[in-house]
Amino acid sequence: EVILLDSKAQQTELEWISSPSTGWEEISGLDENYTPIRTYQVCQVMESNQNNWLRTNWIEKGDAQRIFVELKFTLRDCNSLPGVVGTCKETFNLYYQETDAEVGRNIRESQYVKIDTIAADESFTQGDLGERKMKLNTELRIIGPLSRRGFYLAFQDVGACIALVSVKVYYKKCWSIIENLATFPDTVTGSEFSSLVEVEGTCVSDAEEEADNSPKMHCSAEGEWLVPIGKCICKAGFHQKGDACEPCGRGFYKSSSQDLQCSRCPAHSYNDREGSWRCDCEDGYYRALSDPPAVTCTRPPSAPQNLVYNINQTTVSLEWSSPADNGGRNDVTYRIMCRRCGWEPEECLPCGGNVGYLPAQSGLVDAYVTITDLLAHANYTFEVEAVNGVAAGTTFELIKEKVQQRSVQLSWQEPEQPNGVITEYEIKYYEKDQKDRIYSTVKSKSTSATVNNLKPSTAYVFQIRAFTAAGYGTFGPRLEVTTKEEPSGTASTEQNPVIIIAVVAVAGTIILVFMVFGFIIGRRYALAVKFPGTKTYIDPETYEDPNRAVHQFAKELDASCIKIERVIGAGEFGEVCSGRLKLPGKRDVPVAIKTLKVGYTEKQRRDFLCEASIMGQFDHPNVVHLEGVVTRGKPVMIVIEYMENGSLDAFLRKHDGQFTVIQLVGMLRGIAAGMRYLSDMGYVHRDLAARNILVNSNLVCKVSDFGLSRVIDDDPEAVYTTTGGKIPVRWTATEAIQYRKFTSSSDVWSYGIVMWEVMSYGERPYWDMSNQDVIKAIEEGYRLPAPMDCPPGLHQLMLDCWQKDRADRPKFDQIVGILDKMIRNPNTLKTPLGTCTRPISPLLDQNTPDFATFRSVGDWLEAIKMERYNDNFTATGYSSLESVARMTIEDVMSLGITLVGHQKKIMSSIQTMRAQMLHLHGTGVQV
Ligand code: AMP
């Protein structure tokens, strides 16, 4: 609550404007706790025609749209004041005026809008000594939507004895909160009771919005946050702790925002920073490009072992066994390096493309290879290298370009599959014959390098490796180069196994043959199953001649039996009328008559009659009954039993708050029984909603609106969805929206929505949210909350109907059973104490009748739409409003008014009437 005015909190004089000055008077007093307060009082009860106005100071509304006005006051009982009959009143009027700025001190009555007539609801109580004490009344009214910058409140006294003890003006806010790691700012509630204000959330620090799922919430008119949709998630390197994102600790990482938790660094990796998205590999360990951060860091494998060869003319076969250490990976393959050497070992050159490798030169999974097309009488060196994910492609050969006395120029080719983008190459070299192998290194960013400061006539060994984002790769094969002047040294065979062979032969060829298989596609069988004993619904579309379908299921009526009386609604195909049907030898009955408008097409006629073909197959007290059709005359008509109270949604809205829970559950039980019958028949409704339920005069609810797709096409609630076709989104199960899976179980979902509509007296499901947001909210598990005063057991049943998995939803049969049980044990329907009650509706819309204007009991009953009980009142002698005003609830019941909602409505009107006109007896206590 944000308070705009609180008269009690003010210490100094209020200085409101009183007009005339003989009217309202500012008086210091004490409140019920003896705290000093400022009050306004007026008590001009002796003279007639009082019109005393009191206006507050200007109240700036800020960003409020819906303003709450709470009044505390005492009102003197006229009967405690002798000699005031005829002039003393017991109510006063509350007004407001909207303005953009303060206006003058003159009160112009015509500029004020009346909020309500305020009466004391508990004006007098009996004190300990039998005296009547004045009681402090509290009344709350709501005004809005407001459009100007501020407003005044005004109190009009017409001759009562009033002390205005406190005036509090406030509006409601949804206070800033963090939900799903998103911050939602303070939000002022909307202007209407049923409107939600949609608010976008901002991710907390180190969080980001989940893809396509930005966080939203809805601020309700009551200042509560509702329906969270979407969320934020902690970024990589951060994890959720309460409503915040905290960095992963040292030795932990979180690679993606999608992951929930930080994980410990995998084996052979570490990090010494907080908030890491990955761990670095220990020295000598690597990750392949394709390795996710969660896998252990691995090493290149050790060398293959036990290399053996076999020479057959110009072909060499090599075989070996796997390396002793596969580096912790299971993607070890082999590759062959071939060099043809002169008889001096240091004069080796790559073999080039003339040599054949079977099955391949690299990527060998099995530990053998055959090398063909070698030159006869040549000297070859073969190296077999084991590679794995962290070594593959990172080793490559050095080529010597130019050898001089003190320098060697080297070049190489960029590896084919580098382990990431190569940022640098490193060449290490050492003097071959040096005992303690002191390495020197040279770095290069291009694919060549010159190594200087070498000794002449010295053998050097060079190796190269690449540096990528994944770290250094492994060194490639050794290249031995002897600087100019004094040639020396022999080929090294130290790390990778190498053999030198002379080859003298020719190889053969292998041909592969592929076989092609054909497939034979089997036939599909459709199987029709019939269950004995159950009447099954037959789709009228299966009839080639739609006229035959109609006459198979509907009785043809003679137009002369039908009397149309008046139009009651508009249907898709023409007017809906009420009238009477008189069949020969039977009593005439009230009916609804749907007509087909003139100038229809053949298709319209077929679709129109389709509803009759469907309805005619049903026979159940909770399914609207078809009397028959008129197809042979004009207009074409469908005649249906008459449902006096029309559609359920409108009916409930009209009677907001007037039924007992048992009555509401009774309605729901009827709908469930009708749906059980339809589902047993194998009929899927697809558009079950309160607007498609009809109510008769006995409050019996019946399922209506049958048809094929056309029913949904007509439904103004139906919208096109991405799956094609129109769907009433708010009433439809997820699977039916997503892939048009309509079943009795999706009807159960819709039934749950109907339950919610009924228990909230026709509130719109999901209020004014957009269809898109409804779909999203449901997808994220949001479900409608219990309506006001709804017993928890019923809400639970709704939630069961809205189970995501349709197999988990109850069947209509079970729903009927559950509701029957509740009706038998009404205790289960008690709302636990302390749950919220229905809010006071904006009183601007509420018309409190002025009883002085009623001349008779009949007038009054008509004004409160209870005229049907006129006879009950007159027959029992309540002919004057004075006598009615004295009635108690027992009196009302004794008239034979059995509907509790009606009893309540009549009683509350009587109480207001009493406050306006009744003179009670007793002694008042001076304020
Ligand atoms: P429909 O074309 O079936 O949606 O009907 C249009 C309107 O006519 C409904 O919303 C009802 O208010 C009214 N209506 C339809 N059928 C009946 C009926 N059997 N008894 C009373 N009113 C009906």
Coordinates of N, CA and C and ligand atoms in Angstrom, one line a residue, residues 568-572 576 592 594 624 640-643 646-647 694 705, ligand 1:
I568 N -33.9 -14.5 -29.3 CA -33.1 -14.5 -28.0 C -31.6 -14.4 -28.3
G569 N -31.2 -14.6 -29.5 CA -29.7 -14.5 -29.7 C -29.4 -14.7 -31.2
A570 N -28.1 -14.6 -31.5 CA -27.7 -14.7 -32.9 C -26.7 -15.8 -33.0
G571 N -27.0 -16.7 -33.9 CA -26.1 -17.9 -34.1 C -25.4 -17.6 -35.4
E572 N -24.4 -18.5 -35.7 CA -23.6 -18.3 -36.9 C -24.5 -18.4 -38.2
V576 N -31.5 -17.1 -33.3 CA -31.9 -18.1 -32.3 C -33.2 -17.5 -31.7
A592 N -36.1 -23.7 -27.9 CA -35.2 -22.7 -28.6 C -35.2 -23.2 -30.0
K594 N -33.3 -22.7 -33.6 CA -32.2 -22.1 -34.4 C -32.7 -22.1 -35.8
V624 N -27.8 -31.0 -23.9 CA -28.9 -30.3 -24.5 C -29.7 -31.3 -25.5
I640 N -34.7 -27.2 -30.2 CA -33.9 -27.7 -29.0 C -34.7 -27.3 -27.8
E641 N -34.5 -28.1 -26.7 CA -35.2 -27.8 -25.5 C -34.8 -26.4 -25.0
Y642 N -35.7 -25.7 -24.4 CA -35.4 -24.3 -24.0 C -34.6 -24.3 -22.7
M643 N -33.6 -23.5 -22.7 CA -32.7 -23.4 -21.5 C -32.9 -21.9 -21.0
G646 N -30.0 -19.4 -20.3 CA -29.0 -19.1 -21.3 C -27.6 -19.7 -21.0
S647 N -26.6 -19.0 -21.6 CA -25.3 -19.7 -21.4 C -24.7 -19.4 -20.0
L694 N -25.4 -24.6 -21.3 CA -26.6 -23.8 -21.2 C -27.2 -24.2 -19.8
D705 N -23.5 -26.9 -28.0 CA -22.6 -26.5 -29.1 C -21.8 -27.7 -29.6
Ligands
AMP1 P1 -25.4 -20.8 -30.4 O1 -25.4 -20.5 -31.8 O2 -25.7 -22.2 -30.1 O3 -24.1 -20.4 -29.8 O4 -26.5 -19.9 -29.7 C1 -26.5 -18.5 -29.6 C2 -27.1 -18.0 -28.3 O5 -28.5 -18.4 -28.3 C3 -26.5 -18.7 -27.1 O6 -25.4 -18.0 -26.6 C4 -27.6 -18.7 -26.1 O7 -27.7 -17.5 -25.4 C5 -28.9 -18.8 -27.0 N1 -29.3 -20.2 -27.0 C6 -28.9 -21.2 -27.8 N2 -29.5 -22.4 -27.5 C7 -30.3 -22.1 -26.5 C8 -31.3 -22.9 -25.8 N3 -31.5 -24.2 -26.1 N4 -32.0 -22.3 -24.9 C9 -31.9 -21.0 -24.6 N5 -31.0 -20.2 -25.2 C10 -30.2 -20.8 -26.2

